[in-house]
mmCIF file of C-alpha atoms in Angstrom:
data_model
loop_
_atom_site.group_PDB
_atom_site.id
_atom_site.type_symbol
_atom_site.label_atom_id
_atom_site.label_comp_id
_atom_site.label_asym_id
_atom_site.label_seq_id
_atom_site.Cartn_x
_atom_site.Cartn_y
_atom_site.Cartn_z
ATOM 1 C CA MET A 1 -20.531 -21.273 3.958
ATOM 2 C CA PRO A 2 -18.041 -18.858 5.533
ATOM 3 C CA ASP A 3 -14.576 -20.182 6.203
ATOM 4 C CA VAL A 4 -14.983 -22.064 9.492
ATOM 5 C CA MET A 5 -11.271 -22.073 10.224
ATOM 6 C CA SER A 6 -10.850 -18.315 9.934
ATOM 7 C CA GLY A 7 -14.431 -17.209 10.562
ATOM 8 C CA ARG A 8 -13.991 -14.656 7.774
ATOM 9 C CA ASN A 9 -15.583 -14.107 4.390
ATOM 10 C CA ARG A 10 -13.447 -13.945 1.237
ATOM 11 C CA LEU A 11 -13.986 -11.766 -1.806
ATOM 12 C CA ILE A 12 -11.483 -12.396 -4.575
ATOM 13 C CA GLY A 13 -11.158 -10.373 -7.751
ATOM 14 C CA VAL A 14 -9.985 -12.574 -10.613
ATOM 15 C CA GLY A 15 -8.529 -11.094 -13.784
ATOM 16 C CA VAL A 16 -9.719 -13.188 -16.731
ATOM 17 C CA GLY A 17 -7.794 -11.407 -19.478
ATOM 18 C CA PRO A 18 -9.057 -9.386 -22.444
ATOM 19 C CA GLY A 19 -11.387 -12.011 -23.927
ATOM 20 C CA ASP A 20 -9.401 -15.020 -25.093
ATOM 21 C CA PRO A 21 -10.247 -17.851 -22.646
ATOM 22 C CA GLU A 22 -6.778 -19.327 -23.169
ATOM 23 C CA LEU A 23 -5.277 -16.251 -21.540
ATOM 24 C CA VAL A 24 -6.707 -16.924 -18.072
ATOM 25 C CA THR A 25 -3.903 -17.956 -15.722
ATOM 26 C CA VAL A 26 -3.897 -21.334 -13.984
ATOM 27 C CA LYS A 27 -4.192 -19.516 -10.667
ATOM 28 C CA GLY A 28 -7.181 -17.598 -11.996
ATOM 29 C CA VAL A 29 -8.958 -20.775 -13.106
ATOM 30 C CA ASN A 30 -8.295 -22.391 -9.728
ATOM 31 C CA ALA A 31 -9.670 -19.332 -7.916
ATOM 32 C CA LEU A 32 -12.851 -19.361 -9.994
ATOM 33 C CA ARG A 33 -13.400 -23.057 -9.365
ATOM 34 C CA ALA A 34 -12.658 -22.801 -5.644
ATOM 35 C CA ALA A 35 -15.221 -20.044 -5.025
ATOM 36 C CA ASP A 36 -18.771 -20.870 -3.961
ATOM 37 C CA VAL A 37 -20.162 -18.215 -6.307
ATOM 38 C CA VAL A 38 -18.652 -16.419 -9.298
ATOM 39 C CA VAL A 39 -20.062 -12.955 -9.944
ATOM 40 C CA VAL A 40 -19.861 -11.448 -13.421
ATOM 41 C CA PRO A 41 -20.692 -7.804 -14.178
ATOM 42 C CA VAL A 42 -23.600 -7.043 -16.498
ATOM 43 C CA MET A 43 -24.126 -3.683 -18.172
ATOM 44 C CA ALA A 44 -27.347 -1.993 -17.115
ATOM 45 C CA ALA A 45 -30.055 -1.548 -19.721
ATOM 46 C CA PRO A 46 -32.490 1.419 -19.642
ATOM 47 C CA GLY A 47 -34.297 1.288 -16.319
ATOM 48 C CA GLY A 48 -31.299 -0.248 -14.566
ATOM 49 C CA LYS A 49 -32.240 -3.850 -15.397
ATOM 50 C CA ASP A 50 -30.143 -6.683 -16.799
ATOM 51 C CA GLY A 51 -30.064 -6.158 -20.545
ATOM 52 C CA GLY A 52 -29.354 -9.826 -21.145
ATOM 53 C CA GLU A 53 -26.149 -9.280 -23.097
ATOM 54 C CA ARG A 54 -23.303 -11.633 -22.201
ATOM 55 C CA GLY A 55 -20.131 -9.688 -21.424
ATOM 56 C CA ARG A 56 -16.552 -10.772 -22.033
ATOM 57 C CA ALA A 57 -15.935 -11.715 -18.410
ATOM 58 C CA GLU A 58 -18.989 -13.976 -18.319
ATOM 59 C CA ALA A 59 -18.168 -15.618 -21.658
ATOM 60 C CA THR A 60 -14.647 -16.362 -20.431
ATOM 61 C CA VAL A 61 -15.740 -17.677 -17.041
ATOM 62 C CA LEU A 62 -18.196 -20.130 -18.622
ATOM 63 C CA HIS A 63 -15.266 -21.950 -20.204
ATOM 64 C CA TYR A 64 -14.178 -23.009 -16.714
ATOM 65 C CA VAL A 65 -17.128 -23.121 -14.301
ATOM 66 C CA PRO A 66 -20.717 -24.383 -14.666
ATOM 67 C CA ARG A 67 -23.508 -21.961 -15.496
ATOM 68 C CA GLU A 68 -25.318 -22.614 -12.203
ATOM 69 C CA LYS A 69 -22.357 -21.266 -10.241
ATOM 70 C CA VAL A 70 -22.328 -17.913 -12.071
ATOM 71 C CA VAL A 71 -24.384 -14.958 -10.848
ATOM 72 C CA ARG A 72 -24.947 -11.935 -13.081
ATOM 73 C CA VAL A 73 -24.990 -8.616 -11.220
ATOM 74 C CA VAL A 74 -25.962 -5.352 -12.902
ATOM 75 C CA PHE A 75 -23.440 -2.522 -12.722
ATOM 76 C CA ALA A 76 -23.740 1.019 -14.098
ATOM 77 C CA LEU A 77 -20.764 0.427 -16.378
ATOM 78 C CA ASN A 78 -22.039 2.866 -18.986
ATOM 79 C CA GLU A 79 -23.346 5.641 -16.732
ATOM 80 C CA ARG A 80 -21.112 8.731 -16.849
ATOM 81 C CA THR A 81 -23.488 11.688 -16.752
ATOM 82 C CA ASP A 82 -25.899 11.074 -13.874
ATOM 83 C CA ARG A 83 -23.821 10.662 -10.740
ATOM 84 C CA ALA A 84 -26.798 10.030 -8.459
ATOM 85 C CA ARG A 85 -28.049 7.239 -10.718
ATOM 86 C CA ARG A 86 -24.552 5.761 -10.927
ATOM 87 C CA GLU A 87 -24.103 5.816 -7.156
ATOM 88 C CA ALA A 88 -27.516 4.210 -6.601
ATOM 89 C CA ALA A 89 -26.628 1.462 -9.057
ATOM 90 C CA TRP A 90 -23.286 0.893 -7.342
ATOM 91 C CA ASP A 91 -24.974 0.653 -3.932
ATOM 92 C CA ALA A 92 -27.461 -1.894 -5.278
ATOM 93 C CA ALA A 93 -24.725 -3.968 -6.916
ATOM 94 C CA GLY A 94 -22.565 -3.837 -3.810
ATOM 95 C CA GLU A 95 -25.416 -4.949 -1.579
ATOM 96 C CA ARG A 96 -26.225 -7.816 -3.950
ATOM 97 C CA VAL A 97 -22.653 -9.083 -3.774
ATOM 98 C CA ALA A 98 -22.536 -8.501 -0.010
ATOM 99 C CA GLY A 99 -25.640 -10.662 0.307
ATOM 100 C CA LEU A 100 -24.020 -13.440 -1.695
ATOM 101 C CA LEU A 101 -20.944 -13.169 0.509
ATOM 102 C CA ARG A 102 -23.013 -13.504 3.699
ATOM 103 C CA GLU A 103 -24.740 -16.570 2.278
ATOM 104 C CA SER A 104 -21.767 -18.430 0.836
ATOM 105 C CA GLY A 105 -18.658 -16.929 2.443
ATOM 106 C CA HIS A 106 -16.410 -17.241 -0.632
ATOM 107 C CA VAL A 107 -17.213 -15.128 -3.692
ATOM 108 C CA ALA A 108 -15.068 -14.577 -6.780
ATOM 109 C CA PHE A 109 -15.627 -11.572 -9.014
ATOM 110 C CA ALA A 110 -14.477 -12.006 -12.607
ATOM 111 C CA THR A 111 -13.159 -8.904 -14.332
ATOM 112 C CA ILE A 112 -11.677 -8.495 -17.783
ATOM 113 C CA GLY A 113 -7.999 -7.638 -17.803
ATOM 114 C CA ASP A 114 -6.532 -7.205 -14.337
ATOM 115 C CA PRO A 115 -8.546 -6.447 -11.169
ATOM 116 C CA ASN A 116 -6.138 -3.658 -10.193
ATOM 117 C CA VAL A 117 -6.113 -1.845 -13.547
ATOM 118 C CA TYR A 118 -9.203 0.314 -14.217
ATOM 119 C CA SER A 119 -11.434 -2.458 -12.920
ATOM 120 C CA THR A 120 -14.981 -2.542 -11.614
ATOM 121 C CA PHE A 121 -13.634 -4.697 -8.796
ATOM 122 C CA THR A 122 -11.909 -1.746 -7.130
ATOM 123 C CA TYR A 123 -15.204 -0.012 -6.374
ATOM 124 C CA LEU A 124 -17.011 -3.221 -5.524
ATOM 125 C CA ALA A 125 -14.412 -4.253 -2.958
ATOM 126 C CA GLN A 126 -14.701 -0.888 -1.181
ATOM 127 C CA THR A 127 -18.480 -1.156 -0.987
ATOM 128 C CA VAL A 128 -18.563 -4.776 0.157
ATOM 129 C CA ALA A 129 -15.845 -4.275 2.790
ATOM 130 C CA GLU A 130 -18.012 -1.586 4.378
ATOM 131 C CA SER A 131 -21.153 -3.758 4.259
ATOM 132 C CA VAL A 132 -19.507 -6.960 5.519
ATOM 133 C CA PRO A 133 -16.808 -5.987 8.038
ATOM 134 C CA GLY A 134 -13.896 -8.368 8.315
ATOM 135 C CA THR A 135 -14.106 -9.520 4.728
ATOM 136 C CA VAL A 136 -10.759 -10.663 3.339
ATOM 137 C CA VAL A 137 -10.239 -9.049 -0.071
ATOM 138 C CA GLU A 138 -7.766 -10.651 -2.471
ATOM 139 C CA THR A 139 -6.911 -10.377 -6.158
ATOM 140 C CA VAL A 140 -5.507 -12.666 -8.829
ATOM 141 C CA PRO A 141 -3.717 -10.728 -11.575
ATOM 142 C CA GLY A 142 -4.825 -11.063 -15.158
ATOM 143 C CA ILE A 143 -3.295 -10.472 -18.582
ATOM 144 C CA THR A 144 -4.112 -6.984 -19.807
ATOM 145 C CA ALA A 145 -5.272 -5.791 -23.210
ATOM 146 C CA MET A 146 -1.989 -3.968 -23.793
ATOM 147 C CA GLN A 147 -0.020 -7.177 -23.250
ATOM 148 C CA ASP A 148 -2.295 -9.122 -25.576
ATOM 149 C CA LEU A 149 -2.198 -6.407 -28.258
ATOM 150 C CA ALA A 150 1.597 -6.253 -28.049
ATOM 151 C CA ALA A 151 1.797 -10.006 -28.579
ATOM 152 C CA ARG A 152 -0.684 -10.036 -31.467
ATOM 153 C CA SER A 153 0.809 -7.018 -33.256
ATOM 154 C CA GLY A 154 4.508 -7.520 -32.551
ATOM 155 C CA ALA A 155 4.749 -4.129 -30.815
ATOM 156 C CA VAL A 156 7.389 -3.915 -28.080
ATOM 157 C CA LEU A 157 6.028 -2.165 -25.003
ATOM 158 C CA THR A 158 9.323 -1.139 -23.397
ATOM 159 C CA GLU A 159 13.050 -1.347 -23.948
ATOM 160 C CA GLY A 160 15.908 -0.535 -21.585
ATOM 161 C CA THR A 161 15.099 2.522 -19.480
ATOM 162 C CA GLU A 162 11.928 3.567 -21.355
ATOM 163 C CA PRO A 163 8.911 4.422 -19.198
ATOM 164 C CA LEU A 164 5.444 3.060 -19.981
ATOM 165 C CA THR A 165 2.445 5.390 -19.678
ATOM 166 C CA LEU A 166 -1.139 4.104 -19.566
ATOM 167 C CA VAL A 167 -3.876 6.645 -20.323
ATOM 168 C CA PRO A 168 -7.666 6.231 -20.322
ATOM 169 C CA VAL A 169 -8.856 8.495 -23.139
ATOM 170 C CA THR A 170 -12.103 8.971 -21.229
ATOM 171 C CA ALA A 171 -10.015 11.458 -19.228
ATOM 172 C CA GLY A 172 -9.790 13.653 -22.349
ATOM 173 C CA SER A 173 -7.499 13.976 -25.334
ATOM 174 C CA ALA A 174 -5.329 16.563 -23.535
ATOM 175 C CA VAL A 175 -4.095 13.845 -21.164
ATOM 176 C CA LEU A 176 -3.145 11.705 -24.143
ATOM 177 C CA LYS A 177 -1.336 14.581 -25.858
ATOM 178 C CA ASP A 178 0.701 15.256 -22.723
ATOM 179 C CA ALA A 179 1.694 11.598 -22.546
ATOM 180 C CA LEU A 180 2.661 11.474 -26.229
ATOM 181 C CA ALA A 181 4.900 14.512 -25.715
ATOM 182 C CA GLY A 182 6.934 12.565 -23.168
ATOM 183 C CA PRO A 183 9.360 9.654 -23.521
ATOM 184 C CA GLY A 184 8.567 5.971 -23.742
ATOM 185 C CA THR A 185 5.586 4.023 -24.978
ATOM 186 C CA VAL A 186 2.077 5.354 -24.506
ATOM 187 C CA VAL A 187 -0.859 2.979 -24.206
ATOM 188 C CA ALA A 188 -4.389 4.365 -24.564
ATOM 189 C CA TYR A 189 -7.453 2.524 -23.265
ATOM 190 C CA LYS A 190 -11.131 3.136 -24.052
ATOM 191 C CA PHE A 191 -10.423 5.422 -26.985
ATOM 192 C CA GLY A 192 -12.960 4.080 -29.484
ATOM 193 C CA ARG A 193 -15.455 6.917 -29.221
ATOM 194 C CA ARG A 194 -12.702 9.531 -29.611
ATOM 195 C CA ALA A 195 -10.760 7.815 -32.366
ATOM 196 C CA GLY A 196 -10.580 10.989 -34.466
ATOM 197 C CA GLU A 197 -8.972 12.985 -31.653
ATOM 198 C CA VAL A 198 -6.546 10.144 -30.980
ATOM 199 C CA ALA A 199 -5.472 9.971 -34.631
ATOM 200 C CA GLU A 200 -4.911 13.736 -34.647
ATOM 201 C CA ALA A 201 -2.803 13.569 -31.465
ATOM 202 C CA LEU A 202 -0.697 10.767 -32.946
ATOM 203 C CA ARG A 203 -0.029 12.745 -36.117
ATOM 204 C CA GLU A 204 0.865 15.898 -34.186
ATOM 205 C CA SER A 205 3.337 13.961 -32.027
ATOM 206 C CA GLY A 206 4.894 12.138 -34.984
ATOM 207 C CA ARG A 207 4.042 8.750 -33.495
ATOM 208 C CA ILE A 208 1.347 7.498 -35.838
ATOM 209 C CA GLY A 209 3.723 5.550 -38.091
ATOM 210 C CA ASP A 210 4.629 2.903 -35.502
ATOM 211 C CA ALA A 211 1.385 2.923 -33.499
ATOM 212 C CA VAL A 212 -1.132 0.059 -33.566
ATOM 213 C CA TRP A 213 -4.647 -0.382 -32.238
ATOM 214 C CA GLY A 214 -6.807 -3.383 -31.493
ATOM 215 C CA ALA A 215 -10.260 -4.369 -30.297
ATOM 216 C CA ALA A 216 -12.106 -7.600 -29.416
ATOM 217 C CA LEU A 217 -8.731 -9.281 -28.923
ATOM 218 C CA GLY A 218 -8.905 -13.060 -29.014
ATOM 219 C CA LEU A 219 -12.508 -13.059 -30.236
ATOM 220 C CA PRO A 220 -13.846 -13.940 -33.706
ATOM 221 C CA GLU A 221 -14.419 -10.245 -34.472
ATOM 222 C CA GLU A 222 -10.867 -9.255 -33.500
ATOM 223 C CA PHE A 223 -9.282 -6.158 -35.046
ATOM 224 C CA VAL A 224 -5.525 -5.432 -35.028
ATOM 225 C CA ARG A 225 -4.612 -2.546 -37.335
ATOM 226 C CA PRO A 226 -1.933 0.123 -37.893
ATOM 227 C CA ALA A 227 -2.968 3.424 -36.338
ATOM 228 C CA ALA A 228 -2.158 5.117 -39.643
ATOM 229 C CA GLU A 229 -5.405 3.618 -40.957
ATOM 230 C CA LEU A 230 -7.537 5.502 -38.425
ATOM 231 C CA ASP A 231 -9.929 7.756 -40.327
ATOM 232 C CA GLY A 232 -11.880 9.257 -37.433
ATOM 233 C CA SER A 233 -14.736 6.765 -37.564
ATOM 234 C CA PRO A 234 -15.935 5.601 -34.126
ATOM 235 C CA LEU A 235 -14.441 2.309 -32.966
ATOM 236 C CA PRO A 236 -15.490 -0.191 -30.296
ATOM 237 C CA TYR A 237 -15.422 1.452 -26.867
ATOM 238 C CA LEU A 238 -12.836 -0.966 -25.456
ATOM 239 C CA SER A 239 -10.262 -0.298 -28.184
ATOM 240 C CA THR A 240 -6.597 -0.270 -27.140
ATOM 241 C CA LEU A 241 -3.730 1.709 -28.666
ATOM 242 C CA ILE A 242 0.036 1.212 -28.405
ATOM 243 C CA ALA A 243 2.223 4.136 -29.516
ATOM 244 C CA PRO A 244 5.937 3.274 -29.140
ATOM 245 C CA PRO A 245 8.621 5.988 -29.072
ATOM 246 C CA ARG A 246 11.195 6.410 -31.809
ATOM 247 C CA ARG A 247 13.951 3.836 -31.413
ATOM 248 C CA ASP A 248 16.924 4.929 -33.502
ATOM 249 C CA GLY A 249 19.801 3.689 -31.362
ATOM 250 C CA GLY A 250 19.901 0.130 -32.694
ATOM 251 C CA ARG A 251 19.859 -2.968 -30.544
ATOM 252 C CA GLY A 252 20.187 -2.055 -26.890
ATOM 253 C CA GLY A 253 20.094 1.639 -27.713
ATOM 254 C CA LYS A 254 17.821 2.408 -24.754
ATOM 255 C CA LEU A 255 19.905 0.565 -22.146
#
């Protein structure tokens, strides 16, 4: 039921990390368990229905909360060409979550990575806040794929005064090339389908030697490889790349 003390509904976005259930924070686990309902996003199958495939967020959540507490909600996660269809799917998903919020008062939404970094939660929160005025929206940060890949590969994300640039390759390879031409480490998300273009950009910028990529981090099918091995073959959509800058100044050279 809604919070009697405050009279307000709560929607909390919980980052559950990139896939390894051990990388959910204690605060994240507590938030999932405290919620009346935990929503997990499901990719829409043809026709807009639940395709039945268990996503990473759902698989992670089920390590900490019972199945009966989890509600699968279909989102148009893979719809990029038909804007009208995407918007209709978003409206339907938002209304479903709004309905759960009206019924229970305290809903958690589990998202891979962090809820404030390229997350489905951003759009959901906007929709639900409009449908259920007065809703309190909160987030619990989660470990991101770039942090996990850095730990698993030994890549250092930043040193001293280096900037860190995060680029979704779905924005186009030109955005990645611009980032690689600048200083600091460049991290690329969602580059799997454009792996050939990414490898070419790395070679042109002279960064391919120290770059690494990974996919399915923390899962049995995990890949962590040097970027120099990229041959242009398509990779998993949620592949992550870390391309550090040249560091020739020795220890503390970037301070």
